[in-house]
Every structure is written in C-alpha cells, then in structure tokens.
Coordinates of C-alpha atoms in Angstrom, one line a residue:
X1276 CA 1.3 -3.6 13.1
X1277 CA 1.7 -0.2 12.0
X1278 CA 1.2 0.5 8.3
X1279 CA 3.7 2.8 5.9
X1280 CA 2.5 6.4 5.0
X1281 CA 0.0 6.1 2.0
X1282 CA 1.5 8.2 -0.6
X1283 CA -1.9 9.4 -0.8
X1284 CA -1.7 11.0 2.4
X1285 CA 1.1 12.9 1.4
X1286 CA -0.2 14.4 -1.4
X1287 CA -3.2 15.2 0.7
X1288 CA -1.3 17.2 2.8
X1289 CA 0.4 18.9 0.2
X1290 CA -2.3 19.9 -1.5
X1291 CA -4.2 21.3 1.2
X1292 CA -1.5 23.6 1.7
X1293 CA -1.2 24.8 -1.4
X1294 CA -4.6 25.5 -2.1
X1295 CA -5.0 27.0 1.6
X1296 CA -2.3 29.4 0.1
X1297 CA -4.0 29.9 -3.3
X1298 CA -7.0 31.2 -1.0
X1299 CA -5.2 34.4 -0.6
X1300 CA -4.7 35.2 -3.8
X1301 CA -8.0 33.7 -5.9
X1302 CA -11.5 32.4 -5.4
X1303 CA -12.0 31.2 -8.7
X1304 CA -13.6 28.0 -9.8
X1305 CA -11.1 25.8 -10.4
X1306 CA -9.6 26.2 -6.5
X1307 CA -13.2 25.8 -5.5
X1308 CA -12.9 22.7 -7.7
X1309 CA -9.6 21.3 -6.8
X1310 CA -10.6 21.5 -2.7
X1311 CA -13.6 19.6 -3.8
X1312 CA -11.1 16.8 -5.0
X1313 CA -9.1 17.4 -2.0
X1314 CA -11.7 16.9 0.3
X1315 CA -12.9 13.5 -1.9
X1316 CA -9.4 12.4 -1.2
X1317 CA -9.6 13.1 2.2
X1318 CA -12.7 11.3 2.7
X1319 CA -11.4 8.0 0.6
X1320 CA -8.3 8.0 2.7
X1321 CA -10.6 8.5 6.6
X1322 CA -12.1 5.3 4.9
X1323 CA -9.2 3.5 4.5
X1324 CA -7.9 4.4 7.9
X1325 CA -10.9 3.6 9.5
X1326 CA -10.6 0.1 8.2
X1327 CA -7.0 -0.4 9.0
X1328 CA -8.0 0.6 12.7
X1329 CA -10.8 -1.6 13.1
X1330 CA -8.3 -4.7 11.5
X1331 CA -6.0 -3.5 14.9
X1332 CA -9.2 -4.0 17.2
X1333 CA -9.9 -7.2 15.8
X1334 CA -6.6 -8.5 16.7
X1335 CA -6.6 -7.6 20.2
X1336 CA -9.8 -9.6 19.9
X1337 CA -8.0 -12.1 19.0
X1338 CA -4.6 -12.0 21.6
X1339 CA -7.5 -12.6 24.1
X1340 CA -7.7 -16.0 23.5
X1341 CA -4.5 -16.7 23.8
X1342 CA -3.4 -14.2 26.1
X1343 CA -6.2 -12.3 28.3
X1344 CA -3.7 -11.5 31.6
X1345 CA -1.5 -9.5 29.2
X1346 CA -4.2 -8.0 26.7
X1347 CA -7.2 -7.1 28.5
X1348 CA -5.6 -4.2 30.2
X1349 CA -4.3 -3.0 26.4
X1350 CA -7.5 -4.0 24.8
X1351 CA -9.1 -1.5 27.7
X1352 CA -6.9 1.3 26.7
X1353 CA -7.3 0.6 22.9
X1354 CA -11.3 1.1 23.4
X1355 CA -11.3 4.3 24.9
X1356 CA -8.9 5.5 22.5
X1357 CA -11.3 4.5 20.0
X1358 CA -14.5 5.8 21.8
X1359 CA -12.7 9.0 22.3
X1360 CA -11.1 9.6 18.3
X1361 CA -15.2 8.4 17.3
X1362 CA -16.6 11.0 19.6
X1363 CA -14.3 14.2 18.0
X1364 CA -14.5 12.6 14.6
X1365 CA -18.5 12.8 15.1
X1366 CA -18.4 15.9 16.5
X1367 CA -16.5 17.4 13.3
X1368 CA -18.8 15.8 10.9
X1369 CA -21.8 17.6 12.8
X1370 CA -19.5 20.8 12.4
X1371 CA -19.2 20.0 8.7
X1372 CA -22.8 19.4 7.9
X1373 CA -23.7 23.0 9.8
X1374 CA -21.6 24.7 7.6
X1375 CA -22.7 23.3 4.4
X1376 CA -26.7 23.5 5.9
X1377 CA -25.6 27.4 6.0
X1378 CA -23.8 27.9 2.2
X1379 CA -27.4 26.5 1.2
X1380 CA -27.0 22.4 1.6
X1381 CA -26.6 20.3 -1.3
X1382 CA -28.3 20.1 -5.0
X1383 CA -29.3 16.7 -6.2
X1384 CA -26.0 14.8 -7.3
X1385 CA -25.2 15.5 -3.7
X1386 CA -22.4 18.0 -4.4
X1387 CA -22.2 21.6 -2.1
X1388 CA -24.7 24.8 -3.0
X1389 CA -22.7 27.3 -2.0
X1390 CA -18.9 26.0 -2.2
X1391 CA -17.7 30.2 -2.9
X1392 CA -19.6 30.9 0.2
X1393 CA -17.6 33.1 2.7
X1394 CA -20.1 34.7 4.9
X1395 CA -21.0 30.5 6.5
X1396 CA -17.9 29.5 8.3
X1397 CA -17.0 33.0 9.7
X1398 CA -20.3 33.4 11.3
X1399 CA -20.7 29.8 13.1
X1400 CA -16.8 29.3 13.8
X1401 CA -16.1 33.0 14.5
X1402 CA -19.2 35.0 15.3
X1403 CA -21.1 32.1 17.0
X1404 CA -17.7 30.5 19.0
X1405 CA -17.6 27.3 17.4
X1406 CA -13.8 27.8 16.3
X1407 CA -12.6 28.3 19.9
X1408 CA -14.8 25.7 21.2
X1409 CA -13.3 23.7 18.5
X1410 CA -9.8 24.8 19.3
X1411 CA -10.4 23.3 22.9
X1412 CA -11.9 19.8 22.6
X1413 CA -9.2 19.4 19.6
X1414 CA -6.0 20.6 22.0
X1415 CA -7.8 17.9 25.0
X1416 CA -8.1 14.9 22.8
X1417 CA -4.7 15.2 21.4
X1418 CA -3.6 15.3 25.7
X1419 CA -5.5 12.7 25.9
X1420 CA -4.5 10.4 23.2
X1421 CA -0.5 10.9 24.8
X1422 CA -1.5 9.9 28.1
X1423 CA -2.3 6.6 26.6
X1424 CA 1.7 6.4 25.1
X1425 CA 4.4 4.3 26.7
X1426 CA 6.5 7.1 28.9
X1427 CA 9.4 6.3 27.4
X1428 CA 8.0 7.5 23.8
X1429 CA 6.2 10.4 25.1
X1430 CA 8.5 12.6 23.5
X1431 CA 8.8 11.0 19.9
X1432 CA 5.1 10.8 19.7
X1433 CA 5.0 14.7 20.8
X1434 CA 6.7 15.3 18.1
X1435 CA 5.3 12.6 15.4
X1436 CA 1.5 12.6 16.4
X1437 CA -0.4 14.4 13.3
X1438 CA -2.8 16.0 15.6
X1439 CA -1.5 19.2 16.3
X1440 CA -3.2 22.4 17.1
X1441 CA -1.3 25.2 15.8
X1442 CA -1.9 28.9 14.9
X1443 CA -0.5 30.3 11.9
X1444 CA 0.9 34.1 10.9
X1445 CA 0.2 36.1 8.3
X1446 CA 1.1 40.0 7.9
X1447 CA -0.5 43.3 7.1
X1448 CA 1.0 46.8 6.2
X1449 CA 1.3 47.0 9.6
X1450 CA 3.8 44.1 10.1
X1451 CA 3.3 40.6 11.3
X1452 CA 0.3 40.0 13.3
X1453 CA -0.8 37.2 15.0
X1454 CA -4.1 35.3 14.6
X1455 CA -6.3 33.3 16.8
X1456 CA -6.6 29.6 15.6
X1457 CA -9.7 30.1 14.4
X1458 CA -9.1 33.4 12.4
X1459 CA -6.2 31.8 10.8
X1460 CA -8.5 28.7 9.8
X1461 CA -11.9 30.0 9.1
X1462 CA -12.0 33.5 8.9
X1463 CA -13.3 34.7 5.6
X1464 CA -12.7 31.1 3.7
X1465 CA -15.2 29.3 1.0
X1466 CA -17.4 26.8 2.8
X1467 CA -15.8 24.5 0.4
X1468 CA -12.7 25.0 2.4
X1469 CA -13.9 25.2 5.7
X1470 CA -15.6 21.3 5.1
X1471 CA -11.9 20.3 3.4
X1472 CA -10.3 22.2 6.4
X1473 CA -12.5 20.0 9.1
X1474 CA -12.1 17.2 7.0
X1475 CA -8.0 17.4 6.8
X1476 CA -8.7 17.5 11.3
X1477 CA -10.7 14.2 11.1
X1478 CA -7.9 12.4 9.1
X1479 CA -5.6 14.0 11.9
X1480 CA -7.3 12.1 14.5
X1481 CA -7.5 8.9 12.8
X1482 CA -4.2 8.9 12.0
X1483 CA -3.1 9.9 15.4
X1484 CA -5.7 6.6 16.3
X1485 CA -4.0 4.2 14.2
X1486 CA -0.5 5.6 16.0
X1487 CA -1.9 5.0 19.9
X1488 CA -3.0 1.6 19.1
X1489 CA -0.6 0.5 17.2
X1490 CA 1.9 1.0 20.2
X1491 CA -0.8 -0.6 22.5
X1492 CA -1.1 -3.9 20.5
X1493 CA 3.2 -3.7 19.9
X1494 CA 3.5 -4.2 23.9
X1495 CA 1.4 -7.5 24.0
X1496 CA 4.4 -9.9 24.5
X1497 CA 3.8 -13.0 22.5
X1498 CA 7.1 -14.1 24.7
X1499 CA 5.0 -14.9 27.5
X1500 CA 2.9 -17.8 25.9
X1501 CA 3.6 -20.8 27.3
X1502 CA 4.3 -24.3 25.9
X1503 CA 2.6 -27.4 27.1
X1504 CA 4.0 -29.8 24.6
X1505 CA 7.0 -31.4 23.7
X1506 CA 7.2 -33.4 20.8
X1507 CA 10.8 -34.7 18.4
X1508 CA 11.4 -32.9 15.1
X1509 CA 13.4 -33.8 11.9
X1510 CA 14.7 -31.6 9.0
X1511 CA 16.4 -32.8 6.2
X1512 CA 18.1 -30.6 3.8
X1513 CA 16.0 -32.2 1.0
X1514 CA 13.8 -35.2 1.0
X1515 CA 14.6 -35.8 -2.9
X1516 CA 18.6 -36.6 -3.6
X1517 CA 20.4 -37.3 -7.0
X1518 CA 22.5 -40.7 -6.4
X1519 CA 25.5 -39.7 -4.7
X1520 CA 24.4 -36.3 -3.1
X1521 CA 24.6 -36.0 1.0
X1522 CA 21.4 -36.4 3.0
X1523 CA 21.9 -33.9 5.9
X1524 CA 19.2 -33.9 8.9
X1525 CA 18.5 -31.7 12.1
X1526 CA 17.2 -33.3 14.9
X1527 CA 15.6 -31.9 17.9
X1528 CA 12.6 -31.4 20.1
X1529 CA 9.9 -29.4 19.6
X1530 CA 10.1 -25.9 21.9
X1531 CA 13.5 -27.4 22.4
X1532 CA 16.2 -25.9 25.1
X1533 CA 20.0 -24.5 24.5
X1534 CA 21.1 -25.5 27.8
X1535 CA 19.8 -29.3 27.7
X1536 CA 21.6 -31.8 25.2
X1537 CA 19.4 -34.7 24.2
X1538 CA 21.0 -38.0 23.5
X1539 CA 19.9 -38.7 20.0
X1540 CA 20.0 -42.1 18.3
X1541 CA 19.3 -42.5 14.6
X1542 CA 19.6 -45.7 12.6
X1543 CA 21.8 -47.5 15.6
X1544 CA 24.2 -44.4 15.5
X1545 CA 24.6 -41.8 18.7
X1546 CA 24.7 -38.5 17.7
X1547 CA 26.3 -35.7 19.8
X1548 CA 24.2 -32.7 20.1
X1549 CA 25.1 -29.4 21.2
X1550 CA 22.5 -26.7 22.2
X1551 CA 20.5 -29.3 22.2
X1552 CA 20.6 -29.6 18.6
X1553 CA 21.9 -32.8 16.9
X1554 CA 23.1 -32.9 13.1
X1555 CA 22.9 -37.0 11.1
X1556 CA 24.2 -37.1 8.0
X1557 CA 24.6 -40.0 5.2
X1558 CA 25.5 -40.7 1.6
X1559 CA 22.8 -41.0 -1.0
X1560 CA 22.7 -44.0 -2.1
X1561 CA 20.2 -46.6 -4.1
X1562 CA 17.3 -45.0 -5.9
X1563 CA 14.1 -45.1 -4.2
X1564 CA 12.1 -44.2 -1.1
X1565 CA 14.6 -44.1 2.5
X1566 CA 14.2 -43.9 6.2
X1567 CA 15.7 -42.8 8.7
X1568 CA 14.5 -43.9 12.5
X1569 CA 15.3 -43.3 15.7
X1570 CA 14.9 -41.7 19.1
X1571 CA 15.4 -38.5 21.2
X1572 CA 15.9 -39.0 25.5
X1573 CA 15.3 -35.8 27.7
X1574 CA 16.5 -36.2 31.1
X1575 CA 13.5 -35.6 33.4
X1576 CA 13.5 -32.1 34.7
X1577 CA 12.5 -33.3 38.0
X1578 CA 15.3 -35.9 38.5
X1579 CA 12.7 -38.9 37.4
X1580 CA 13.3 -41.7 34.5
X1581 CA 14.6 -40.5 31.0
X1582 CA 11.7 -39.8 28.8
X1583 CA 12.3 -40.8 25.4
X1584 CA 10.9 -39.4 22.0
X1585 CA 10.7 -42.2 18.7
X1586 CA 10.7 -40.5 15.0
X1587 CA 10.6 -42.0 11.9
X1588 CA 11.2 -39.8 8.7
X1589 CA 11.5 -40.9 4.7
X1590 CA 13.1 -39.4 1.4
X1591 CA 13.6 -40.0 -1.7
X1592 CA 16.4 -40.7 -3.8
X1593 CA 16.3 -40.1 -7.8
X1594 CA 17.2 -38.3 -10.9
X1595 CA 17.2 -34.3 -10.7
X1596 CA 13.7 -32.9 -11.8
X1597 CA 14.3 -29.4 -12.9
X1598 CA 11.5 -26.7 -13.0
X1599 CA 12.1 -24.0 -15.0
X1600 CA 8.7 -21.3 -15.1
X1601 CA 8.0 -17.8 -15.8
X1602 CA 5.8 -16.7 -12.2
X1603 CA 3.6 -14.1 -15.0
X1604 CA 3.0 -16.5 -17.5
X1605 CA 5.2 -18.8 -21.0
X1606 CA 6.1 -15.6 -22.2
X1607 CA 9.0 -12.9 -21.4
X1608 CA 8.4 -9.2 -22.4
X1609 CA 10.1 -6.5 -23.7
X1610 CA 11.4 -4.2 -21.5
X1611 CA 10.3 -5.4 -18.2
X1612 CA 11.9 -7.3 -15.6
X1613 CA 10.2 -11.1 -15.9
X1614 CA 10.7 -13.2 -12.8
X1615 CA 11.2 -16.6 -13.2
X1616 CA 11.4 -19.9 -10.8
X1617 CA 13.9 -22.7 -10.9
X1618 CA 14.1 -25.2 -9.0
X1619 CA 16.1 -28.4 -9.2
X1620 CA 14.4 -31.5 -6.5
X1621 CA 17.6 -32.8 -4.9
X1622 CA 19.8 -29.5 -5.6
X1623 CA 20.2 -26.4 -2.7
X1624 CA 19.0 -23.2 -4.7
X1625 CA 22.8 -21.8 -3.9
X1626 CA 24.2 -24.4 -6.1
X1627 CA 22.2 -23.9 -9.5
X1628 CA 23.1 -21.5 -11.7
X1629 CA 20.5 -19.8 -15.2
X1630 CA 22.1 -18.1 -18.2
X1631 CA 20.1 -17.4 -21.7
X1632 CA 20.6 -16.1 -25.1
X1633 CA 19.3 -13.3 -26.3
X1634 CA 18.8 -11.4 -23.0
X1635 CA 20.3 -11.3 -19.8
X1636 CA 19.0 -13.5 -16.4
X1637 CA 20.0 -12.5 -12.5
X1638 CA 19.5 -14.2 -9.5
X1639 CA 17.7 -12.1 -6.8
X1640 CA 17.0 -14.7 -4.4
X1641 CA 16.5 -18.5 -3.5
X1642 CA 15.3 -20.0 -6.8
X1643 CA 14.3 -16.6 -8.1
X1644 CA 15.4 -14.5 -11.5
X1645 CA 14.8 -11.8 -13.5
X1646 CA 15.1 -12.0 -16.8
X1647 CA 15.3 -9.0 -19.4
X1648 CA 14.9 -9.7 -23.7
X1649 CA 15.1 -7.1 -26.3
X1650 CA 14.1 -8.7 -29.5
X1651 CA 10.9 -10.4 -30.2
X1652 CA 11.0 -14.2 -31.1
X1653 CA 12.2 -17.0 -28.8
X1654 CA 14.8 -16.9 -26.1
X1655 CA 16.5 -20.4 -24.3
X1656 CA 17.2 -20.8 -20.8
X1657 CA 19.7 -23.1 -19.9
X1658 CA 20.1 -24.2 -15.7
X1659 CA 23.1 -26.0 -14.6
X1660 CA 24.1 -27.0 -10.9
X1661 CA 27.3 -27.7 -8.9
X1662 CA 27.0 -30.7 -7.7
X1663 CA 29.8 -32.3 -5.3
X1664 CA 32.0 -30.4 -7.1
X1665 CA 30.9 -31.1 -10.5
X1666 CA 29.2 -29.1 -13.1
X1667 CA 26.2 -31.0 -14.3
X1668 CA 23.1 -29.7 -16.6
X1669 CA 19.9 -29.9 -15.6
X1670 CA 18.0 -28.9 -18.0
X1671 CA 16.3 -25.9 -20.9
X1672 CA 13.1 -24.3 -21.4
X1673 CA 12.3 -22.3 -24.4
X1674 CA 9.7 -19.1 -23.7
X1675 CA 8.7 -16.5 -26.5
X1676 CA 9.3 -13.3 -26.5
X1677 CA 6.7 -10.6 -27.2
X1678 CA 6.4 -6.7 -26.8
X1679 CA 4.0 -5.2 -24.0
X1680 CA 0.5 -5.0 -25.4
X1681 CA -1.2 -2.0 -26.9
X1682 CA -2.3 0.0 -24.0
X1683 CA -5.9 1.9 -23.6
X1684 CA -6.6 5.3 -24.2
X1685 CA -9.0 6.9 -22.0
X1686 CA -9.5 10.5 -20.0
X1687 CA -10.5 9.7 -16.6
X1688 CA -11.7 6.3 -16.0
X1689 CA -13.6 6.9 -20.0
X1690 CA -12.8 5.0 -22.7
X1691 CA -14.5 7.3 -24.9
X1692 CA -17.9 7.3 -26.6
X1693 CA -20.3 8.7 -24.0
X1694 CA -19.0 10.9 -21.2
X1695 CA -20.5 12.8 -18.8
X1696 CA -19.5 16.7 -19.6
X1697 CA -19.5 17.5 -16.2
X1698 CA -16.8 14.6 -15.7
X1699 CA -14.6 15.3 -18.9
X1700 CA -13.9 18.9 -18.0
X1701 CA -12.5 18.5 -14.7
X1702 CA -9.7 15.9 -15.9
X1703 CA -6.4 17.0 -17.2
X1704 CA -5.3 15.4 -19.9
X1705 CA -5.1 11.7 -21.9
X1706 CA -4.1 8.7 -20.2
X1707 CA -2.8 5.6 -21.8
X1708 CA -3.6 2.3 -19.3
X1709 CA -2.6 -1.2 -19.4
X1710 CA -5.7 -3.2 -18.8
X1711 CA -5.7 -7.2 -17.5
X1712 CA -1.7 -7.2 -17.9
X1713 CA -0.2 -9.5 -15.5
X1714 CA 2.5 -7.1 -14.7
X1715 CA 1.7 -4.9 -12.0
X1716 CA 3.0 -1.0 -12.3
X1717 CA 3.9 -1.1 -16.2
X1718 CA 2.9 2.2 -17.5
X1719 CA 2.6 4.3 -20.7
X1720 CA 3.3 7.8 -21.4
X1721 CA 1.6 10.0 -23.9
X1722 CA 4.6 12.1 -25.3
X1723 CA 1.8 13.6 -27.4
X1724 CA -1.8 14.1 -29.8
X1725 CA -3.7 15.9 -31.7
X1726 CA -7.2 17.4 -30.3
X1727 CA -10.1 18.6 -32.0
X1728 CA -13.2 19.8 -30.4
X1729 CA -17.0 19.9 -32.1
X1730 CA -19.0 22.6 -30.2
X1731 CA -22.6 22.8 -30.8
X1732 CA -23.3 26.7 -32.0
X1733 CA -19.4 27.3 -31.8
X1734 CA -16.6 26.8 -34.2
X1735 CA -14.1 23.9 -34.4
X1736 CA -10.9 23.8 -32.1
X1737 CA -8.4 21.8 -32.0
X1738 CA -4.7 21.7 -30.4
X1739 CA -1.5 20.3 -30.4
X1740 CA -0.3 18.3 -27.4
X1741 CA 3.0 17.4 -26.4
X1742 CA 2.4 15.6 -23.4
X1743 CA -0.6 14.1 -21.7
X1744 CA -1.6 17.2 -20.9
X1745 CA -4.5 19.2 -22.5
X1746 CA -2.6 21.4 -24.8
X1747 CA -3.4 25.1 -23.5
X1748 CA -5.2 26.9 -26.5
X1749 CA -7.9 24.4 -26.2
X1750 CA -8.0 24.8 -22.2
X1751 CA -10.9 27.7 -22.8
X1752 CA -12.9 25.2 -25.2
X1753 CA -12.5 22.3 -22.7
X1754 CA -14.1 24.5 -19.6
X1755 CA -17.3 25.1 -21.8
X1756 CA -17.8 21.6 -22.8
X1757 CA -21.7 20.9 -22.7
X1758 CA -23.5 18.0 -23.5
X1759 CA -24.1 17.0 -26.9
X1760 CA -20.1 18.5 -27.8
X1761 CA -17.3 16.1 -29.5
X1762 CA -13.9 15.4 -28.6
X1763 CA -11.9 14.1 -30.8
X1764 CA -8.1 12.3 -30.4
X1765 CA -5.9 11.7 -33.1
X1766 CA -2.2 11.0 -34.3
X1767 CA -1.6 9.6 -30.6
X1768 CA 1.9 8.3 -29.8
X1769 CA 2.5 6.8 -26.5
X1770 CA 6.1 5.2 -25.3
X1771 CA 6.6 2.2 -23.0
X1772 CA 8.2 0.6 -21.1
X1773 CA 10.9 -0.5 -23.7
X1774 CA 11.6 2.8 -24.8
X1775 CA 9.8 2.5 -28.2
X1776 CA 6.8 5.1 -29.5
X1777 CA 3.8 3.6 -30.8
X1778 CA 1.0 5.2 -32.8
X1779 CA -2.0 4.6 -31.0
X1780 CA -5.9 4.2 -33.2
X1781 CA -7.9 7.7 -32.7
X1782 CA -10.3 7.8 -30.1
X1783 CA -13.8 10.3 -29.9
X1784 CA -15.8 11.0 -27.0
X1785 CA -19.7 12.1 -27.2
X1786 CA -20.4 13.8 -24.1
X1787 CA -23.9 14.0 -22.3

C-alpha cells in the first residue's frame, strides 16, 4: 500500500533548505514571501497525506471482516500509531499558532502580521524552553514510532524514517561551533520561518505515519483466507473463432490443487490433466453458436465416493470483426504519441499486426499502439493478422489528422482582464495551458513576449521577454503593481509539442 514520493514533497524539501540558507544572508520580502509559499505547500501536501493515511485505516477496517485473528492485533498497533503522530501534530500546530499570536496574529485575509518578526520565536522556543521541550517529545515519538517496525527492518527504517532530530553547525571567527537544536532552528529566525520550520516537522511525522502503517497493513497475510468452495471452471482462448481457427480450453476446479489430477471428460473425450490442470482443444468448424459439455471428478479427500463437477460452456464461430479506435478520440495529433485499440474477435492480439501511411504505428502491448503523424489531413490504418499461417486482412480505418489546439495564456491561474494586484505580483512569468484537451501532460512553452506596463501616476514600461519569465527591467515595475494598473502582453510566440512556434492573440490584465 505504500505510495511513491510526491514530487511535491521533494521540492518542499528543497526549498526549505534553501531558503533556510538564504536566512543568513537576507531578510527581505521576497524570502519572507517565498517561505509563505513554502509553508502553503507544506500545508497542501499534510492534507494530502493525511488523506492517504486515513484511506490505510479504512482498509484495516476492512481486512477485519475477512480476517480479524490476523488484523486486530495490526489494526491495534496502526491506532496508537495514529493517536500518537495526531497528538505531536496537535501539539505543533498549538506551537505554531503561539508564535504567530506573538508576531501580532493575522490581518483580515488571514495571512501573518508580523512574518519579519525575529524577537517571537527566540523568546517562546529559546528564552521560554519550548525548543528543548520540543526537541524531546520530537526525539520520543520518532522511538516510538520504531518500536512499532518489524525487527528485521529496524535498521532500514532508522535510516529511511523522515523524522529525524538533528542539530546543525554553523561557524564564527572563532571556528566551528556547535549549536543546540533549538539555536540552530529558531534562534533569531522570522516568525514566518519558524511557522514553515514547525510546519516542515508536522509533514515529518506524517510521513513517518504513512511509513509505520504501511508496513503494518503489508504483514496481514491474505495467504491465510480460507476457501469453502469448490466449483469447475472453463477458459477458452476465445469464445468468437473465424471458420477454421483452433478452439483451445482450460479446464479445472475452482481453488484447484497441483498435486491432485482430476479426471476430466468433455464431449465424450477423457482428457489427461496434469497439476490438476486439463487442456481440450477442437477445430472450428460451422458458423454459429457451440458447446462444449462435460464433467470434472475429484477423488474424495477422505477416501469416500468420487464427487463429480458438470459444466457446460458456449462460443461462437464467425467472420473476424475488427475494431480499430483511437482511446482520445477520431482524430490523431501532431506531435504526440496517440494510442490506439485493435482488436480482431477470433484473432490472439500476438497475431495481428497495424501499419499506416503518413506516420508511423508501434505496438506497446496486447491490442495497444501508438501512433505518431506529421502532416495535417487524413492518415489510413491498415490491420492484418496471421492466421494458421496465413496472412489475411482484416480491415482499415481512416482518422484525420489535426495540430494540438491553441493553448491559453494566463499568469497564475488568470486569464487576464481583472486580477487581483496582490496575486499578479507574486507570479513569475506567462504561462501558456492546454485547457479540456484529452491528452494529459501536453504542454506549451513561451520562448518569448513583449510586456508593457500602464501605471497610474508613473510612466509606461515595457520589456522584452525571452522566455516565460518576466523580463528583468520590468521586475521593479511588476513589485509596485497597485490596483487600477495595466499589463499588457503582446507579440507572444509559444512552441509545442510538435516543435512548431505559434503567434499567440495579445492578452491585458486590469488589476484590482
């Protein structure tokens, strides 16, 4: 059950170091700034955890109907994991909220008084001991959470689990000189960075959460349900045949064994099995609907009468139906790599074959393509099949062939026209976005614009971009946007995913 790394908690990470770093050197508003979108993204990502974690509880829930012996003691473990992670993660939040109560609380849009406040989380985690209190109940939980590991993985989780308490160095013209834990984090820091700096500890623990039950729920055994059933089962390698073509079935019983042969009849004809696993097969032959009958006899485990199993299964036998279909949609795109299905009723996927003019086709799996085009218009895609050695076609379907649509420009989540100020100055650049495409990850870059900016009271600047990003002799303007300014975009040229540059309509923003 455990989940990949977010990407977004990577880049959480990494950005709390480097503006942990950039502390040293600046205080200015833009760090203040960028660890207020740190700790946003810390937050987002707590929520997302927290809802992966409680998806884990629910399934111990859920082994408990099926398998209480083996869970409940797991399920136990699982709780008081969670009780205690809740209890610290509370605990830090109430830590948090003193800190920000002491840079002066919060204005009304919610946002942090006094984020370039140092004198707040020296004097409650330094002065008033809640660092090395802090320091303590962090270094027993994370004991706490290993006791719950398997003993054979004590030392890989040691190593892995992302709660760690560690203190740092740092030098002075004296030479290197070591800190306490809380010195290192707290000492002389904006409040803005203490709150990220807590916050980064609470995505710590419930990361080092979703690791503990994670390995709890892995050692339920599913091997240990038990089967009360036995019932006869058939598979046939298709149940619609071309005249001609060989009608293969399996046939066993259902939570079958390896070490007991059945004796297997099917339409008056013994079949051997071996493993317990007996193989019919018969020529295709007639068109129309078929059956094949018979039955399956277990000797009795208990040295009683032969119990015996009757099946009864029915296929077809026709003329090949080929379906030929893009998964997105009729139409194949420039550039991208457009999956397709074909299937042929009566035909194993290993036997047909795809090939088209005017692009290139690969198989990447049973039944599945990817086709790539290069010129608009139409495009043909033939499908033939080996077929008892013979080459046969089965069919063509014509698709059209179009470029990837216009993309959106927009800065932020703003398409333009009215913007918040506030909002526009803290984003970096234009974005062009694909919107209700039914390809997933196609993307546009911005290779470059023209932007003009209408101040109220000031004079008219404008910039030349060569990337997405804000060109940097408009950087100053940008920072003093207030409400009632203009931005302008013009002679925009983004590239996609085919490689061509396109001219893209200009775009203003009025800001409020």
């Amino acid at each position: 059950m455990a989940l990949p790394k977010d990407p977004r908690q990577k880049m959480i990470n990494f950005m709390y170091l480097v503006l942990t770093a950039m502390l040293a050197l600046n205080v200015s508003a833009e760090i203040l700034n960028a660890f207020s979108i740190v700790n946003n993204s810390i937050n987002t990502s707590n929520n997302s955890l927290t809802a992966k974690n409680n998806f884990i509880y629910s399934q111990f829930e859920a082994q408990m109907k099926d398998n209480a012996a083996k869970t409940a003691p797991l399920k136990a473990k699982a709780e008081e994991v969670k009780k205690l992670s809740a209890d610290m993660y509370s605990y830090l939040e109430s830590l948090k909220e003193t800190i920000v109560t002491a840079a002066g609380g919060k204005d009304e849009h919610g946002e942090m008084k006094g984020k370039d406040n140092l004198d707040a989380a020296t004097r409650i985690m330094e002065n008033e001991k809640k660092g090395p209190d802090l320091e303590a109940r962090l270094t027993k939980l994370r004991t706490q959470l290993l006791s719950y590991v398997d003993p054979k993985k004590k030392d890989q989780f040691e190593k892995t689990l992302p709660l760690k308490i560690e203190v740092g160095k740092s030098g002075n013209e004296h030479g290197n000189l070591n800190k306490s834990w809380t010195t290192y984090h707290f000492n002389m820091v904006p409040a803005v960075a203490a709150v990220t700096i807590l916050g980064k500890f609470q995505n710590d623990i419930k990361n080092s959460e979703s690791a503990i039950i994670d390995d709890l729920f892995r050692q339920i055994d599913a091997s240990t349900f038990k089967f009360d059933k036995v019932r006869p089962f058939i598979s046939l390698n298709s149940k619609n045949l071309m005249e001609g073509q060989t009608l293969t079935a399996q046939i066993a019983v259902g939570a079958y064994s390896t070490t007991v042969n059945p004796t297997i009849v099917v339409n008056g004809q013994t079949i051997t099995a071996t493993e317990g696993l007996g193989t019919f097969t018969a020529a295709a032959s007639g068109i129309g609907e078929k059956t094949i009958s018979g039955t399956i006899t277990l000797p009795s485990p208990t040295g009683g009468a032969p119990e015996s199993y009757p099946f009864t299964e029915t296929y077809n036998v026709g003329a090949s139906t080929t379906s030929i279909s893009a998964d997105k949609m009729n139409v194949l795109y420039i550039g991208l790599q457009n999956p397709i299905s074909i299937s042929a009723a009566g035909v194993p996927a290993e036997s047909v074959s795809a090939s088209i003019n005017g692009g290139t086709i690969s198989k990447r799996g049973s039944g599945e393509y990817v086709v790539t085009v290069s010129q608009p218009g139409k495009a043909v895609i033939n499908v033939v099949a080996n077929v008892d050695g013979k080459v046969k076609s089965l069919g063509q379907k014509e698709f059209r062939v179009k470029r990837v649509p216009d993309p959106v420009l927009k800065v932020g989540v703003n398409k333009g026209g009215s913007m918040k100020a506030a909002d526009f100055k803290v984003q970096g650049g234009l974005r062009a976005d694909l919107e209700d495409f039914e390809f997933e990850g196609v993307k546009y870059e911005v290779i470059g614009y023209r932007v003009g900016i209408q101040a109220k009271g000031r004079e008219y600047t404008e910039g030349d971009a060569t990337s997405a990003y804000f060109p940097g002799n408009v950087a100053g303007s940008i920072r003093s946007l207030r409400p009632g300014d203009e931005v302008y975009f013009e002679n925009v040229k983004v590239k996609g995913p085919d490689g061509v540059v396109r001219p893209m309509p200009s775009t203003i923003f009025k800001l409020n």
